Short mmCIF file of C-alpha atoms in Angstrom, two decimals:
data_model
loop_
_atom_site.label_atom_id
_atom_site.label_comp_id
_atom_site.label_asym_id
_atom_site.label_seq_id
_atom_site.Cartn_x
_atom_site.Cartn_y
_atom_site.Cartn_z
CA UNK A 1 124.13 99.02 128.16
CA UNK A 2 124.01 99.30 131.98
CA UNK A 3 122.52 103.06 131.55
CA UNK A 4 120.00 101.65 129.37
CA UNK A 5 119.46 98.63 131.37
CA UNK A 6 119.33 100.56 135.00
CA UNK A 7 116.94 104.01 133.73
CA UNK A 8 113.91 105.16 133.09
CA UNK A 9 113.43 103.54 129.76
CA UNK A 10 113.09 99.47 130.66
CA UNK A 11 112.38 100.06 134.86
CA UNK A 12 108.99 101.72 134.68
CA UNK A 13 107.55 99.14 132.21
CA UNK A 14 108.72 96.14 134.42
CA UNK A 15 108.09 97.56 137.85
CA UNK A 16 104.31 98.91 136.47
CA UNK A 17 103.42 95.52 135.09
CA UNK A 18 103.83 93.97 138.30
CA UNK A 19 101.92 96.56 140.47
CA UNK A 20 99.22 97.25 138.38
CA UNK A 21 97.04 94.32 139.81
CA UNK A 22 97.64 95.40 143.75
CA UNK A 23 97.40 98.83 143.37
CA UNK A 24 94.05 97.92 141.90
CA UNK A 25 92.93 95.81 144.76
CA UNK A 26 94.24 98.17 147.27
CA UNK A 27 92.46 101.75 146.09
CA UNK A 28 89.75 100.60 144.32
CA UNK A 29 90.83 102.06 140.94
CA UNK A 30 90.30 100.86 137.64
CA UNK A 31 92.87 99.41 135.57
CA UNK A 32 91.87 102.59 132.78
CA UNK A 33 92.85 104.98 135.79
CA UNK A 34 96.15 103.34 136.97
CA UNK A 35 97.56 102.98 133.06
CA UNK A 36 96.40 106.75 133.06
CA UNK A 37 99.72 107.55 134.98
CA UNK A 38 101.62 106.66 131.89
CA UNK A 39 100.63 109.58 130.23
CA UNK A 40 101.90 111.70 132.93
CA UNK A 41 105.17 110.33 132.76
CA UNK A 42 105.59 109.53 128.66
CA UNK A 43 104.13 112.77 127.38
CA UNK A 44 106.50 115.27 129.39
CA UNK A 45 109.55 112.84 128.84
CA UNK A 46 108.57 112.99 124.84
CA UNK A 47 108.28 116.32 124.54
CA UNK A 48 111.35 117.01 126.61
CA UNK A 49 113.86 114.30 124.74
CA UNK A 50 114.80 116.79 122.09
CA UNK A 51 115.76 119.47 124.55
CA UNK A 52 117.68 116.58 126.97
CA UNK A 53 118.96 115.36 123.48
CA UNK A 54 120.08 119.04 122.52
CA UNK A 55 121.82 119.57 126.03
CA UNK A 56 123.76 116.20 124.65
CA UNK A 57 124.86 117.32 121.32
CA UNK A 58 126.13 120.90 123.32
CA UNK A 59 127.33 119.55 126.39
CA UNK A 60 127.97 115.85 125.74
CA UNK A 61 125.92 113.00 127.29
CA UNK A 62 128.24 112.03 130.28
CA UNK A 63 127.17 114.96 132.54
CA UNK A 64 123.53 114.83 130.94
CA UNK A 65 123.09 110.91 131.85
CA UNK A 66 124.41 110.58 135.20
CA UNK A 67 122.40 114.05 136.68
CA UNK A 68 119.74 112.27 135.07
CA UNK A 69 120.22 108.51 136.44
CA UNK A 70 120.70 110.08 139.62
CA UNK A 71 117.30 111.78 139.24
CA UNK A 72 115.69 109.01 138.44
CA UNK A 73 117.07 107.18 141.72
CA UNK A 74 115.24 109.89 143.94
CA UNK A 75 112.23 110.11 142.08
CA UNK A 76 111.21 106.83 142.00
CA UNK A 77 112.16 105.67 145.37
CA UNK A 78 109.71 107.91 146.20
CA UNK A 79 107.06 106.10 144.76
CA UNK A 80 106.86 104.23 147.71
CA UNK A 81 104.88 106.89 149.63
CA UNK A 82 102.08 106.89 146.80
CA UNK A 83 98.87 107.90 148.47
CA UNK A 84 95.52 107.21 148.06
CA UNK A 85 94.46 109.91 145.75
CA UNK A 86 94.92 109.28 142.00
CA UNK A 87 95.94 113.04 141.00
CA UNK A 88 98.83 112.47 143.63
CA UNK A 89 99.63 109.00 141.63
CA UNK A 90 99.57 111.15 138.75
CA UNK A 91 101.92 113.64 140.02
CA UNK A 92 104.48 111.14 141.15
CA UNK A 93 104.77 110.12 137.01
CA UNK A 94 104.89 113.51 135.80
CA UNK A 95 107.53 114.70 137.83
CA UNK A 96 109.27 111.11 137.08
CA UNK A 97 109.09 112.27 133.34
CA UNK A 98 110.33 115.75 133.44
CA UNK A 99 113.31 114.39 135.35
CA UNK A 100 113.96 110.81 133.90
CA UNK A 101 113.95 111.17 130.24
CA UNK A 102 118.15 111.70 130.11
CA UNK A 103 118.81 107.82 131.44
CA UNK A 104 116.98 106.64 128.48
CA UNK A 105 118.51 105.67 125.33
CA UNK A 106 118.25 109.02 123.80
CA UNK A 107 121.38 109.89 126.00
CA UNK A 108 123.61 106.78 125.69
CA UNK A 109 122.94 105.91 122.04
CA UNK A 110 124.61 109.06 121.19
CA UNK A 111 128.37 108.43 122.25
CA UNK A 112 127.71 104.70 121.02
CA UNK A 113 127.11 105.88 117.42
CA UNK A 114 129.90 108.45 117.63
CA UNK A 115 132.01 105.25 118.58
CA UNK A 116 130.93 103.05 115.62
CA UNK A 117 130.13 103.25 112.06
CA UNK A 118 130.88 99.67 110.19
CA UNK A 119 129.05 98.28 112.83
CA UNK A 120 126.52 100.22 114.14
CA UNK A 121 123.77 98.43 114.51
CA UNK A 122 125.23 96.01 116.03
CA UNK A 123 126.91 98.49 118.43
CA UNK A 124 123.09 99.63 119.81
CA UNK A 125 121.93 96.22 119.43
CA UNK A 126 124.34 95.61 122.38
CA UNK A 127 123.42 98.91 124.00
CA UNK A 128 120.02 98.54 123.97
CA UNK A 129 120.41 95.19 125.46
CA UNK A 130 119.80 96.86 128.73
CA UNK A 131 116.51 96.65 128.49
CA UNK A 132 116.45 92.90 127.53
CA UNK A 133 118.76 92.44 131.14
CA UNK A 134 115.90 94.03 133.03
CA UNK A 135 113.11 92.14 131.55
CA UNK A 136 115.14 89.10 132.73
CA UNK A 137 116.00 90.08 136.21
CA UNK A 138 113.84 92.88 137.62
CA UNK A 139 110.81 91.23 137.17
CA UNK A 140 111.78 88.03 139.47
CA UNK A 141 113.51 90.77 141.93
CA UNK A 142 110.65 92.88 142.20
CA UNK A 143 108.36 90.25 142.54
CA UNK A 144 110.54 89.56 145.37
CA UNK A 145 110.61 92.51 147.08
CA UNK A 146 106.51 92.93 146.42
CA UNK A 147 106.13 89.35 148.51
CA UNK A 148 108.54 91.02 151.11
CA UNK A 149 106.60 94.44 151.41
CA UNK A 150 104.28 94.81 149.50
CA UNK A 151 104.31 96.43 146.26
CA UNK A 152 105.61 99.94 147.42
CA UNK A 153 108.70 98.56 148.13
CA UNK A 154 108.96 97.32 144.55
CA UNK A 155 109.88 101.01 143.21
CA UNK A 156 112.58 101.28 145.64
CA UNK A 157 113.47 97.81 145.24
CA UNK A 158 114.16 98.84 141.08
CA UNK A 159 116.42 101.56 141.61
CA UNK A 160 118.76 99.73 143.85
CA UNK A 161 120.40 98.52 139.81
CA UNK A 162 120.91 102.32 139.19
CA UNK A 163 122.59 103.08 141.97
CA UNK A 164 125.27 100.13 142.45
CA UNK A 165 125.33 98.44 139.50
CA UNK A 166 124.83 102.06 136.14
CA UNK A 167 126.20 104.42 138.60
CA UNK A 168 129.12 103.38 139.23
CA UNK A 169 130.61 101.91 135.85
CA UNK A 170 129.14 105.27 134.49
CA UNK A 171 130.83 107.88 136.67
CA UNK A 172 134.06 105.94 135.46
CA UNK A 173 133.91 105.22 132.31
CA UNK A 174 131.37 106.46 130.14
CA UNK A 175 132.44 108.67 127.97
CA UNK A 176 131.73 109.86 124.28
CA UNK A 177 135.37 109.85 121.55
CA UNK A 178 137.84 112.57 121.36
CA UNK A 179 138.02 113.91 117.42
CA UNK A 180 141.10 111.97 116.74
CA UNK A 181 138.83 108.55 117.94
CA UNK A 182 135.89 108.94 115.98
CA UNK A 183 135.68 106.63 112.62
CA UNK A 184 136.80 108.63 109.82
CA UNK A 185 133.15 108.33 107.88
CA UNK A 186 131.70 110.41 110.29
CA UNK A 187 133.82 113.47 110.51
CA UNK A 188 133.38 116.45 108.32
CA UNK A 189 135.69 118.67 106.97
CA UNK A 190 139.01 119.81 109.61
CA UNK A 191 137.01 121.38 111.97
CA UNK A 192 136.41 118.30 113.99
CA UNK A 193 133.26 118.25 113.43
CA UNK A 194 130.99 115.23 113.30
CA UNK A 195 128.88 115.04 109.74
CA UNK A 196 124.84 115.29 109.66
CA UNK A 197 122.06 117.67 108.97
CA UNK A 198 120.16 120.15 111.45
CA UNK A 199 116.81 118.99 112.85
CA UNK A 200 115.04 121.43 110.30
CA UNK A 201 116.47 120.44 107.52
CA UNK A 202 115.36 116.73 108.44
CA UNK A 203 111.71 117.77 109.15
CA UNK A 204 112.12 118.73 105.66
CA UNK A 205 112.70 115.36 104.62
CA UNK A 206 109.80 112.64 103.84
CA UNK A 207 112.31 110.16 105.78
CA UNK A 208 111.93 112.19 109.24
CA UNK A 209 107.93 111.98 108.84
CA UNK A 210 108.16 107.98 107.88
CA UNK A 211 110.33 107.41 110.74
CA UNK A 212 108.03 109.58 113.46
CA UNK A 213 104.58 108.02 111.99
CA UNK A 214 105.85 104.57 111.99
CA UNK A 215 107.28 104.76 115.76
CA UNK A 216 103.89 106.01 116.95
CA UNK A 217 102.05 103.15 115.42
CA UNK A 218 104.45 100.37 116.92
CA UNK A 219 104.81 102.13 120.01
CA UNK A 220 100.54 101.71 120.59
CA UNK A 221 100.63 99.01 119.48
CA UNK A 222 103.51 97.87 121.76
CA UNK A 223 103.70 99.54 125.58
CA UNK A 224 100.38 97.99 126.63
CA UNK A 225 100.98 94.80 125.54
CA UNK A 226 104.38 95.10 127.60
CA UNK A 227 103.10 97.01 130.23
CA UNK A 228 99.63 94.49 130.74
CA UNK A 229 101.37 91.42 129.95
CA UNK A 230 101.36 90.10 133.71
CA UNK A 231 97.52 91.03 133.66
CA UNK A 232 97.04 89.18 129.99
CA UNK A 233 98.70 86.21 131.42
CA UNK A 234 96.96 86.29 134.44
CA UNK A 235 93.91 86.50 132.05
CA UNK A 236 95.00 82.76 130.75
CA UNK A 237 94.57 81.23 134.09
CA UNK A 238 98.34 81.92 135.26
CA UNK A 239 99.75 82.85 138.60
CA UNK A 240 101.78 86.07 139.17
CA UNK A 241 104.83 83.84 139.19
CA UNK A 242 104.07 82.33 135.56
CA UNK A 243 103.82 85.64 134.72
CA UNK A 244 106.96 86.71 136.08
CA UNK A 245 108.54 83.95 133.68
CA UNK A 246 106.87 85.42 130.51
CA UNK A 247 108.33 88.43 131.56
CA UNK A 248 111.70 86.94 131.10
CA UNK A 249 110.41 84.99 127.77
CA UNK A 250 109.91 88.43 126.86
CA UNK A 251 113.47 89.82 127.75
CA UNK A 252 114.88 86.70 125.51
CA UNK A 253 112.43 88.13 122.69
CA UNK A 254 114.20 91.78 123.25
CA UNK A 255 117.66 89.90 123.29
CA UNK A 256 117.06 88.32 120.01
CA UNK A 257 115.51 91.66 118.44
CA UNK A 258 118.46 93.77 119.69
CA UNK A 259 121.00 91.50 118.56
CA UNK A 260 119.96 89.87 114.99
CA UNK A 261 118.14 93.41 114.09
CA UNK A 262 121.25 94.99 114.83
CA UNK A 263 123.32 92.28 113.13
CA UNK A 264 121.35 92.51 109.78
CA UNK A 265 121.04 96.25 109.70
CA UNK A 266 124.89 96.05 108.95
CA UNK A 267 124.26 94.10 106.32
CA UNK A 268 121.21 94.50 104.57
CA UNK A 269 119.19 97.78 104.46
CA UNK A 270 117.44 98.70 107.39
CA UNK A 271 113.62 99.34 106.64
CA UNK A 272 113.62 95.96 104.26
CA UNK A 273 114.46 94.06 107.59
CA UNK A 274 112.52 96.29 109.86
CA UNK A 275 109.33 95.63 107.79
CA UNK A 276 108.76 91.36 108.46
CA UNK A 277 110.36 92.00 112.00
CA UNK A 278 107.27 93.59 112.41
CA UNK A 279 105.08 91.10 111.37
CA UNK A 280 106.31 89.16 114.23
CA UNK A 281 104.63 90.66 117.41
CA UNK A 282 101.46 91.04 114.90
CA UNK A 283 101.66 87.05 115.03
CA UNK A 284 101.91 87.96 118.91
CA UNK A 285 98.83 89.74 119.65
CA UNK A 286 96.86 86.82 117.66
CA UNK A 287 98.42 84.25 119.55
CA UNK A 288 97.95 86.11 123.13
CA UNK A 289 93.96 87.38 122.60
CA UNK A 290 91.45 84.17 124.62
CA UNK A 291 91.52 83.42 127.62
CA UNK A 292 92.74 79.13 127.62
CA UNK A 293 95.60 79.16 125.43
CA UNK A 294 98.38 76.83 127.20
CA UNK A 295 101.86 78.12 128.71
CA UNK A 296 103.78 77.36 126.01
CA UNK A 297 101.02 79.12 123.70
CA UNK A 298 101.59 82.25 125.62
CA UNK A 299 105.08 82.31 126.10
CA UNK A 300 105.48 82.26 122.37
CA UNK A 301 103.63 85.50 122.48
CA UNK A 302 105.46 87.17 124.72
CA UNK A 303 108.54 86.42 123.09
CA UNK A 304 107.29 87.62 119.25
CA UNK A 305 106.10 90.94 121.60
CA UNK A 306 110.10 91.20 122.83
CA UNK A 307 111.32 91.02 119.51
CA UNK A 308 109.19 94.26 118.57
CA UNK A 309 110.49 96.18 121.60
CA UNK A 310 114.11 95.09 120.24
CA UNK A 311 113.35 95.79 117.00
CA UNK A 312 111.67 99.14 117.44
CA UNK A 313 114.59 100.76 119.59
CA UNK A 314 117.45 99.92 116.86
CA UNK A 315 115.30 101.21 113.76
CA UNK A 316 114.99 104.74 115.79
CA UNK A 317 118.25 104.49 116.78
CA UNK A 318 120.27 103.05 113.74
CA UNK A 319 117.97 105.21 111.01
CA UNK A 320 118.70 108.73 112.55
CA UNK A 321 122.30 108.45 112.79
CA UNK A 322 121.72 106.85 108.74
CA UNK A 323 119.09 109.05 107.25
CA UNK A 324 120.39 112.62 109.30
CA UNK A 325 124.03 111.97 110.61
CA UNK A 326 125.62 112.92 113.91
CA UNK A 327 126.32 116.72 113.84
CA UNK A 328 122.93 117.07 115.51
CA UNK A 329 121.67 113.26 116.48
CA UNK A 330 120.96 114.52 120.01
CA UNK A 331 118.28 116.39 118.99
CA UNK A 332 116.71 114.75 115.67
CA UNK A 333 116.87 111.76 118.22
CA UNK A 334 115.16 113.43 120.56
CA UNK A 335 112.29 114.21 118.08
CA UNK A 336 111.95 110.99 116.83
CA UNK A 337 111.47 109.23 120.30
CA UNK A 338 109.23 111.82 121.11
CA UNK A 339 105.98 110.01 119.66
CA UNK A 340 107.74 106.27 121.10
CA UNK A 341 106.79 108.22 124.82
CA UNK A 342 103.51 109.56 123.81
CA UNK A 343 102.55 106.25 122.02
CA UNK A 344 104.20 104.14 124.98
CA UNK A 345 102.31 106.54 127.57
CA UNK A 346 98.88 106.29 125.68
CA UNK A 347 98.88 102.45 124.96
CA UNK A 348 98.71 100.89 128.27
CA UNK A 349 95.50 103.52 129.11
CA UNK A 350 94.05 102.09 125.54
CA UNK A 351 94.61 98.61 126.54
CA UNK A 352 93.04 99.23 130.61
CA UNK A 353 90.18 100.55 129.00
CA UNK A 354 89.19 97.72 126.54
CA UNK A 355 89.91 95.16 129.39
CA UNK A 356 87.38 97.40 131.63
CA UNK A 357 85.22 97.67 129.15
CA UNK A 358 85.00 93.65 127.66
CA UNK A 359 86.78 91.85 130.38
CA UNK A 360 89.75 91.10 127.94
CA UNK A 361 92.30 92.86 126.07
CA UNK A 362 91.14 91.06 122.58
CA UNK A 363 90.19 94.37 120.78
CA UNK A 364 93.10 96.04 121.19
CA UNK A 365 95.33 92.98 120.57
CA UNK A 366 93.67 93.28 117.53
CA UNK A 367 93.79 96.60 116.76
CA UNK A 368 97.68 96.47 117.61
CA UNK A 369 97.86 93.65 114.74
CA UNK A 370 97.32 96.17 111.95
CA UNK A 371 99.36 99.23 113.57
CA UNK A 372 102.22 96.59 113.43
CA UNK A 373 102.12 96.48 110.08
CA UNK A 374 101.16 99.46 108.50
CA UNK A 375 103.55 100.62 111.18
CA UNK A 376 106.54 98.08 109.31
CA UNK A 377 104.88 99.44 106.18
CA UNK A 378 106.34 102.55 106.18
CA UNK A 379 109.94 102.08 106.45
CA UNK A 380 109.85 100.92 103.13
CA UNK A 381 109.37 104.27 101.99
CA UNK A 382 112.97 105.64 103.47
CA UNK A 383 114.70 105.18 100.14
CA UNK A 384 118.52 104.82 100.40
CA UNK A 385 121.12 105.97 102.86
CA UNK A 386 122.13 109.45 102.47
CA UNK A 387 125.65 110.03 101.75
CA UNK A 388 126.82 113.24 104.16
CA UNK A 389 130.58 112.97 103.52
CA UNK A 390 129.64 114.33 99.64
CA UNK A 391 129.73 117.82 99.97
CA UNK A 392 126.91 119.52 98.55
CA UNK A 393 127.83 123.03 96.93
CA UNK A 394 124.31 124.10 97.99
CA UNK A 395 125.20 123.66 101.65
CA UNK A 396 128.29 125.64 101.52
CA UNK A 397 128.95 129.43 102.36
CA UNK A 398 130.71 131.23 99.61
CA UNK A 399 134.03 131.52 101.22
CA UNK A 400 134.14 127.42 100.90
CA UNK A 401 132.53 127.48 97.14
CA UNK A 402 135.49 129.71 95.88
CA UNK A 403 137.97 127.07 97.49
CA UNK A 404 136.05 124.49 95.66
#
């Protein structure tokens, strides 16, 4: 949870949402070429999680995650020096994704899941948490440490978490289970060996497709809203500050996501709860598009927008290690958050170039109303939960079919 809180999954989006606006006033740019920078961060970190989630399943996730937190620390602390030239802007993100991607969830979730089985979900709910804790505190922190000065100090201001709050607890106790620890439901066979299928035999799988499709929908529909919510508040006749405390309406809306979602994929199956959770932050981006809507009114929003972020995290989580197993979960992972960075990276450009363009962001709140739910949609085509402890004699070499 404190990995998850303290890297580059939750910071970025928080610390961004805050800057966005001074940056602006400062250099002159648009809000379409400051979102921009997402890209260069999301799109190398997406296409890099399966190889940072392969290093996992080979190498394990504690040595993966804390070279990676540690990265993470340097890299953007050095934000601060951001010059006045948007290709160095630029250059900052991308090396901030090549670096980062191994303090996201794609490395902790893995040990979490090895640790777990009855109760999963509820397992990641609580991991992913993390990011919930920094929508509640960083914002109010950094906002701090912008009125202080200025908003470079905000990026150094964020990593401070990483470094003596993660760090710490991680270099002494993070760790993923011995053989002999792990639940008995996901081990296969004496070799020790955790059950699961290979990323290619997933991609063969309508499940793997569902899953990837769907988490590129929500995810456009999602990281502008997030990352412009300060902006869309603003855009209500707000202050910073009342911003600040949407922000943390927000966090309460990831809190409840993480933990019911993760609660009632225990219990129920998954993509039948997945689907009307995502009818929620569709309700969101109605109630948030205008520009006189009352505090309370847009408050509500932001919280129905949190629930989404909690929701989406567990169903990419929770569904890989249930649809494809462990064996390779590092990896498969990997693929599947893939199109959550590229969406993530792309939507907050999307949304700074509708508000250039019309003065609000009421298009693409819109538009992000149907990806929710054609997005929800298509979980319901998973089917049922695989069953990887029934040996298949397909799968087995011919050695093992004679023993059979």
């Amino acid at each position: 949870m404190l990995g998850t809180a303290c890297g580059a999954s939750p910071i970025p989006f928080n610390v961004f949402s805050l800057v966005i606006g001074p940056i602006h006033e400062e250099f002159g740019w648009d809000y379409t070429q400051i979102s921009a920078a997402t890209l260069f961060w999301g799109i190398p970190a997406a296409l890099l999680a399966p190889f940072y989630g392969s290093l996992c399943d080979r190498h394990g996730v504690r040595k993966v995650g804390i070279a990676s937190l540690a990265a993470f620390i340097l890299v953007f602390s050095s934000f601060y020096f951001t010059p006045n030239w948007i290709v160095g802007w630029y250059l900052f993100w991308l090396a901030l994704g090549a670096v980062a991607i191994g303090s996201t969830p794609v490395i902790w979730s893995r040990a979490v899941a090895m640790w777990f089985d009855k109760h999963r979900g509820l397992a990641l709910g609580i991991t992913l948490l993390g990011t919930s804790a920094t929508a509640m505190v960083v914002p109010h922190f950094v906002n701090f440490a912008i009125g202080i000065g200025g908003w470079r100090l905000a990026f150094p201001a964020a990593t401070l978490f990483a470094l003596f709050l993660a760090m710490p607890f991680i270099v002494a106790w993070y760790r993923e289970p011995r053989p002999e620890e792990r639940p008995a439901t996901i081990s296969a066979g004496a070799d020790g060996m955790v059950s699961g299928i290979s990323l290619k035999q997933a991609m063969r799988g309508r499940q793997f497709w569902l899953l990837l499709v769907s988490t590129l929908l929500i995810s456009v529909a999602y990281g502008g809203a997030h990352v412009q919510m300060v902006e869309i508040v603003k855009l209500h006749g707000f202050t910073t500050g009342d911003a600040a405390t949407v922000m943390s309406v927000v966090a309460l809306g990831i809190l409840v996501g993480r933990l019911g979602i993760g609660y009632l994929f225990d219990r129920f199956w998954a993509p039948g709860v997945a689907f009307p959770a995502m009818l929620l932050p569709a309700l969101a981006c109605f109630v948030l598009m205008g520009t006189g809507s009352s505090f309370a009114f847009v408050a509500l929003g932001g919280f129905l927008i949190g629930v989404a972020a909690g929701t989406e995290s567990d169903i990419v989580a929770f569904m890989t290690a249930r649809y494809f197993g462990l064996r390779h979960y590092g990896k498969i992972y990997g693929s599947l958050y893939a199109p959550f960075g590229i969406g993530s990276s792309i939507s907050p450009m999307l949304y700074g170039a509708v508000r250039d363009a019309t003065g609000t962001y009421d298009i693409m709140l819109g538009v992000a109303i149907g990806l929710f739910g054609v997005g929800g949609a298509l979980l319901l085509g998973l089917g049922r939960y695989p069953d990887f402890n029934r040996v298949q004699i397909e799968d087995l070499a011919p050695a093992e079919i004679s023993q059979v």
